[in-house]
Amino acid sequence: MKPIRVGLLGLGVVGGGVWTVLAQNGGEIARRAGRRIEVAAVAVRDVAKARALVGPDVTVTTDGMALARDPDIDIIVELMGGDTVARDCILEAIAQGKHVVTANKALLAVHGNEIFAAAQARGVMVAFEAAVAGGIPIIKAIREGLTANRIQWLAGIINGTTNFILSEMRQRGLPFDAVLAEAQRLGYAEADPTFDIEGVDAAHKLTLLASLAFGIPVQFDKAYIEGISRLASEDIVHAERLGYRIKLLGITRRRPEGIELRVHPALVPDHCLLANVEGAMNAVLVRGDAVGPSLYYGQGAGALPTASAVVADLVDVTRLQMADPEHRVPHLAFQPDAMADIPVLPMADVRTCFYLRLRVDDRPGVLADLARVLSDAGISVGSMFQQPHGEHQADIIFLTHEAREGDVDQALRAIHGLPFVRSDVTRLRVENIT
Amino acid sequence: MKPIRVGLLGLGVVGGGVWTVLAQNGGEIARRAGRRIEVAAVAVRDVAKARALVGPDVTVTTDGMALARDPDIDIIVELMGGDTVARDCILEAIAQGKHVVTANKALLAVHGNEIFAAAQARGVMVAFEAAVAGGIPIIKAIREGLTANRIQWLAGIINGTTNFILSEMRQRGLPFDAVLAEAQRLGYAEADPTFDIEGVDAAHKLTLLASLAFGIPVQFDKAYIEGISRLASEDIVHAERLGYRIKLLGITRRRPEGIELRVHPALVPDHCLLANVEGAMNAVLVRGDAVGPSLYYGQGAGALPTASAVVADLVDVTRLQMADPEHRVPHLAFQPDAMADIPVLPMADVRTCFYLRLRVDDRPGVLADLARVLSDAGISVGSMFQQPHGEHQADIIFLTHEAREGDVDQALRAIHGLPFVRSDVTRLRVENIT
């Protein structure tokens, strides 16, 4: 059979990885796909550099739109990133009736509804396994492997940079800034690490996972996002003493009133598998009503792991490109006419357990007053411990039972007004996931 | 669209689970699949009991072959088990042009080549996600999620009964027989537990995974199988002291000379995720050259988890039933005309590290003599420790570097002949997987 001809937009880390994987495993891949998959053209900024890599037989251009319009190209693989040129090229490829594979989570989390609708209308596929958790086939697992289930919730470590930083902070007892600098030196963090450390990248990915899990449109703007840049080393130490590790989790959960959609650091029990996902690794724990808990683990970034997902999508698209659209897996797991209209819950209505730490004057009655404020707000304390700080002060840590976040915020405002309270209250969520 | 009509052979634990999942999540499943999936008929031994479950609108019969031939049935789901009637019904369904979904690992591991060839010739699908690791979509992950990779090896905890027994032996310090009896009482082990505890069930599943990973025919008869029934509690204790846990692993690996295909207890480092898979849970670690290590974890048995996999297959088949066969994923991951002819290695040629334990007279020169025998056989020792046993004897434990199993067996024969050796040598393989 004639080879499938791919137009590759971008030949950076991931694009180079795709080139390498197709070159290295082309035979093995053709044995699975039933035909060869060839890069016919690449669009790049630096033509000479690209030419040196791909040799004389591949078209090299700086014009991505030209590739999107080239009738000799069967599938466009978009690995440029960004949401301007990438978006234009993808929409043009779709308009031309081409299938698209992309790793661009930022684009899909924001413009996904538009892009998937355009693809649906034109009868083409937009595949995006590489957009979430690198080489882990998590989109396939949720979209096809767990179709029997009413998915209840999922929680994932879906940003390798922050997981690396948190692992190093815990294992080596170093503060955030020192570990971030080291991560930048090692290439685990970018020069401008904001998107990673502030949780934005994880929220892009979580937005996509939530759509797949619950059949709702992508709605990044509704996600609650809190990063790790203000996380204190001492909370990592306290958490460990209490039998927890702190991870940056993306969590989405179906509640009767709506969908939780949130990224934030959380304490997780140290014996659970997610707590033991260390370094730059990713993992997603998915709970379905039939399957129970299931976990997917692997490298969430890097040239070859991400290329593994891109090429798996290429094989899927190659298999199904001539099939009727109705035979294909829907982009967001559910049929477009069967999407649900469930609201995303405001954070104030989310219920979790909490870790609260504050400094107080060490004198009688303090604990009673704090307990009273919490109890008045309907928050019940699971455990408490206290650590002297100097002669006249103490740090108090509460672990609460499940409480509504809005109620906790209200209680914290009251606590801040108490005369013996000497610090802000550090508030972290506790996820007793299993 | 008209509902898909399913004929269910068997309404036991898993069959009942499939009925429940389709009843409970029918709407959610139709939102994904694009049409409803309905059980139209069941074949069972006890008609009255089945009738009570499925109500008046479903055909109930004792004749599976009649269902396989019924032109009103689109897909046959075989959940009877066994390899006589089940095989006949599956082959008849295929001959009638029906798609088949089955959880029958024993049947596929032995008769898979015949069944898949018949399906291929007739242009129908035989889906078997539920045959390995229950609800974990491991077959989909390997067959579709990792298509970009040359898979190097995989190692799995793919039998929940034995993992439950090993977890209990370690955590509660109990001997094998006591834990087995408890597992039987709790329903984690069958009245006749032979297939589970002797590794046969795991080998059935491993046989299928090896085919998917490497594109080789199923060849259960070439698998090396060793169970856990002769595992001594003291080896679990020694292993733990050395930083290992003992798990029953199914391992398959591509070597230049051939494929390793083996099920046996093995020491695995206690910090790795596989070592921390406890109780009746399953997990499979797959290493591909592009993706690196990836792990899939979940419930490997039980009514609803297994039904989760059966129904996911039903959705896949529903989507693709009218598509050309060329658009479908090949049964064994690789196209039938592209299967590889790589031999399965004899166990003697497999190389691993080893744990060796033996009792000796406690006198000078013993260690030197043992080390000499090992070194003469080309086996190098990584570490050794000794524990006094009474006044005049000692237990010696060696951890070797990687060695050829045939060489180790030869050395053990020589060691058994030494005058100061007072026991058989307990030999366990060590897998330093990451």
XYZ file of N, CA and C in Angstrom, chain B residues 156-233:
234
model
N 4.958 -8.190 34.585
C 3.670 -7.893 35.164
C 3.313 -8.752 36.356
N 2.555 -8.141 37.254
C 1.844 -8.877 38.299
C 0.460 -9.094 37.718
N 0.225 -10.295 37.174
C -0.988 -10.503 36.389
C -1.829 -11.639 36.956
N -1.598 -11.948 38.221
C -2.477 -12.897 38.900
C -2.742 -12.367 40.311
N -3.976 -11.982 40.557
C -4.319 -11.352 41.821
C -4.238 -12.296 43.010
N -4.599 -13.567 42.807
C -4.575 -14.537 43.903
C -3.175 -14.647 44.498
N -2.188 -14.851 43.639
C -0.823 -15.020 44.142
C -0.288 -13.720 44.726
N -0.676 -12.578 44.144
C -0.178 -11.332 44.718
C -0.795 -11.079 46.093
N -2.055 -11.455 46.245
C -2.692 -11.355 47.566
C -1.947 -12.245 48.568
N -1.662 -13.476 48.166
C -0.978 -14.404 49.077
C 0.411 -13.879 49.454
N 1.163 -13.400 48.474
C 2.511 -12.909 48.767
C 2.466 -11.657 49.650
N 1.489 -10.784 49.409
C 1.358 -9.586 50.246
C 1.075 -9.968 51.699
N 0.157 -10.918 51.876
C -0.200 -11.345 53.235
C 0.960 -12.065 53.910
N 1.659 -12.919 53.162
C 2.812 -13.610 53.758
C 3.821 -12.599 54.292
N 4.088 -11.557 53.500
C 5.081 -10.567 53.918
C 4.567 -9.706 55.064
N 3.346 -9.177 54.902
C 2.878 -8.198 55.879
C 2.543 -8.836 57.222
N 2.102 -10.097 57.186
C 1.674 -10.714 58.444
C 2.587 -11.845 58.890
N 3.642 -12.095 58.117
C 4.620 -13.096 58.524
C 4.056 -14.507 58.605
N 3.069 -14.803 57.772
C 2.446 -16.127 57.823
C 2.981 -17.017 56.710
N 2.940 -18.342 56.929
C 3.404 -19.258 55.886
C 2.363 -19.401 54.762
N 2.835 -19.915 53.637
C 2.008 -20.048 52.438
C 0.670 -20.735 52.704
N 0.715 -21.906 53.370
C -0.505 -22.701 53.531
C -1.594 -21.954 54.304
N -1.169 -21.240 55.341
C -2.140 -20.510 56.161
C -2.795 -19.400 55.344
N -1.984 -18.700 54.558
C -2.536 -17.581 53.782
C -3.426 -18.095 52.661
N -3.008 -19.198 52.054
C -3.848 -19.771 50.989
C -5.239 -20.115 51.537
N -5.265 -20.746 52.720
C -6.545 -21.123 53.314
C -7.403 -19.889 53.547
N -6.762 -18.799 54.007
C -7.509 -17.568 54.242
C -8.019 -16.987 52.918
N -7.156 -17.026 51.907
C -7.545 -16.489 50.600
C -8.737 -17.252 50.044
N -8.756 -18.563 50.299
C -9.895 -19.360 49.834
C -11.161 -18.959 50.582
N -11.008 -18.721 51.900
C -12.166 -18.327 52.694
C -12.719 -16.984 52.215
N -11.805 -16.060 51.836
C -12.226 -14.721 51.409
C -12.664 -14.661 49.951
N -12.502 -15.770 49.226
C -12.891 -15.763 47.824
C -11.807 -15.254 46.886
N -10.597 -14.995 47.399
C -9.495 -14.578 46.532
C -8.827 -15.775 45.854
N -9.086 -16.978 46.366
C -8.507 -18.168 45.749
C -9.618 -19.205 45.573
N -9.507 -19.977 44.506
C -10.544 -20.980 44.238
C -10.325 -22.226 45.087
N -11.369 -23.069 45.124
C -11.269 -24.315 45.890
C -10.070 -25.125 45.393
N -9.940 -25.255 44.076
C -8.715 -25.837 43.526
C -7.872 -24.688 42.966
N -6.871 -24.262 43.735
C -6.144 -23.043 43.368
C -4.959 -23.301 42.443
N -4.817 -24.538 41.948
C -3.598 -24.925 41.228
C -3.224 -23.955 40.118
N -4.185 -23.644 39.237
C -3.874 -22.788 38.087
C -3.290 -21.446 38.502
N -3.808 -20.908 39.600
C -3.293 -19.626 40.073
C -1.938 -19.785 40.746
N -1.874 -20.627 41.772
C -0.649 -20.641 42.585
C 0.525 -21.271 41.859
N 0.271 -22.105 40.862
C 1.393 -22.689 40.117
C 1.793 -21.855 38.905
N 1.140 -20.693 38.738
C 1.594 -19.768 37.695
C 1.002 -20.004 36.317
N 0.095 -20.981 36.205
C -0.442 -21.313 34.883
C -1.310 -20.181 34.338
N -2.162 -19.627 35.197
C -3.017 -18.514 34.771
C -2.161 -17.328 34.326
N -1.143 -17.002 35.100
C -0.257 -15.891 34.718
C 0.430 -16.188 33.389
N 0.792 -17.434 33.172
C 1.473 -17.789 31.922
C 0.535 -17.688 30.725
N -0.738 -18.018 30.917
C -1.712 -17.806 29.843
C -1.723 -16.340 29.424
N -1.805 -15.473 30.428
C -1.889 -14.036 30.137
C -0.582 -13.538 29.535
N 0.531 -13.978 30.097
C 1.833 -13.541 29.584
C 2.020 -13.949 28.122
N 1.544 -15.134 27.793
C 1.632 -15.611 26.414
C 0.968 -14.630 25.455
N -0.194 -14.130 25.856
C -0.905 -13.163 25.008
C -0.148 -11.835 24.947
N 0.345 -11.373 26.100
C 1.072 -10.098 26.108
C 2.336 -10.173 25.252
N 3.028 -11.309 25.293
C 4.257 -11.455 24.499
C 3.945 -11.373 23.014
N 2.852 -11.983 22.602
C 2.471 -11.907 21.187
C 2.223 -10.465 20.777
N 1.491 -9.738 21.616
C 1.171 -8.345 21.300
C 2.415 -7.474 21.278
N 3.340 -7.766 22.188
C 4.518 -6.906 22.308
C 5.497 -7.124 21.160
N 5.634 -8.374 20.736
C 6.710 -8.690 19.797
C 6.240 -9.168 18.430
N 4.926 -9.327 18.271
C 4.444 -9.787 16.973
C 4.830 -11.226 16.695
N 4.692 -12.076 17.695
C 4.956 -13.510 17.522
C 3.650 -14.275 17.769
N 3.521 -15.473 17.204
C 2.308 -16.258 17.477
C 2.205 -16.596 18.970
N 0.993 -16.917 19.435
C 0.881 -17.357 20.827
C 1.504 -18.750 20.938
N 2.292 -18.927 21.977
C 2.956 -20.227 22.137
C 3.137 -20.543 23.622
N 1.976 -20.825 24.221
C 1.935 -21.140 25.642
C 2.840 -22.313 25.999
N 2.952 -23.270 25.088
C 3.743 -24.467 25.404
C 5.230 -24.165 25.573
N 5.679 -22.996 25.134
C 7.095 -22.647 25.294
C 7.351 -21.849 26.578
N 6.299 -21.504 27.302
C 6.491 -20.653 28.483
C 7.112 -21.452 29.622
N 8.041 -20.833 30.341
C 8.575 -21.416 31.570
C 7.654 -20.986 32.714
N 7.232 -21.959 33.527
C 6.235 -21.658 34.557
C 6.668 -22.209 35.906
N 6.752 -21.332 36.876
C 7.087 -21.743 38.241
C 6.193 -20.937 39.175
N 5.496 -21.621 40.079
C 4.542 -20.945 40.950
C 5.138 -20.571 42.292
N 4.260 -20.304 43.262
C 4.734 -19.831 44.565
C 4.493 -20.837 45.679
N 4.002 -22.038 45.336
C 3.577 -22.940 46.413
C 4.745 -23.472 47.242
N 5.944 -23.402 46.717
C 7.086 -23.881 47.496
C 7.936 -22.747 48.070
N 7.365 -21.546 48.048
C 8.119 -20.385 48.533
C 8.136 -20.375 50.059
N 9.325 -20.278 50.649
C 9.450 -20.288 52.102
C 9.325 -18.880 52.667
N 8.634 -18.780 53.802
C 8.477 -17.480 54.469
C 9.825 -16.820 54.721
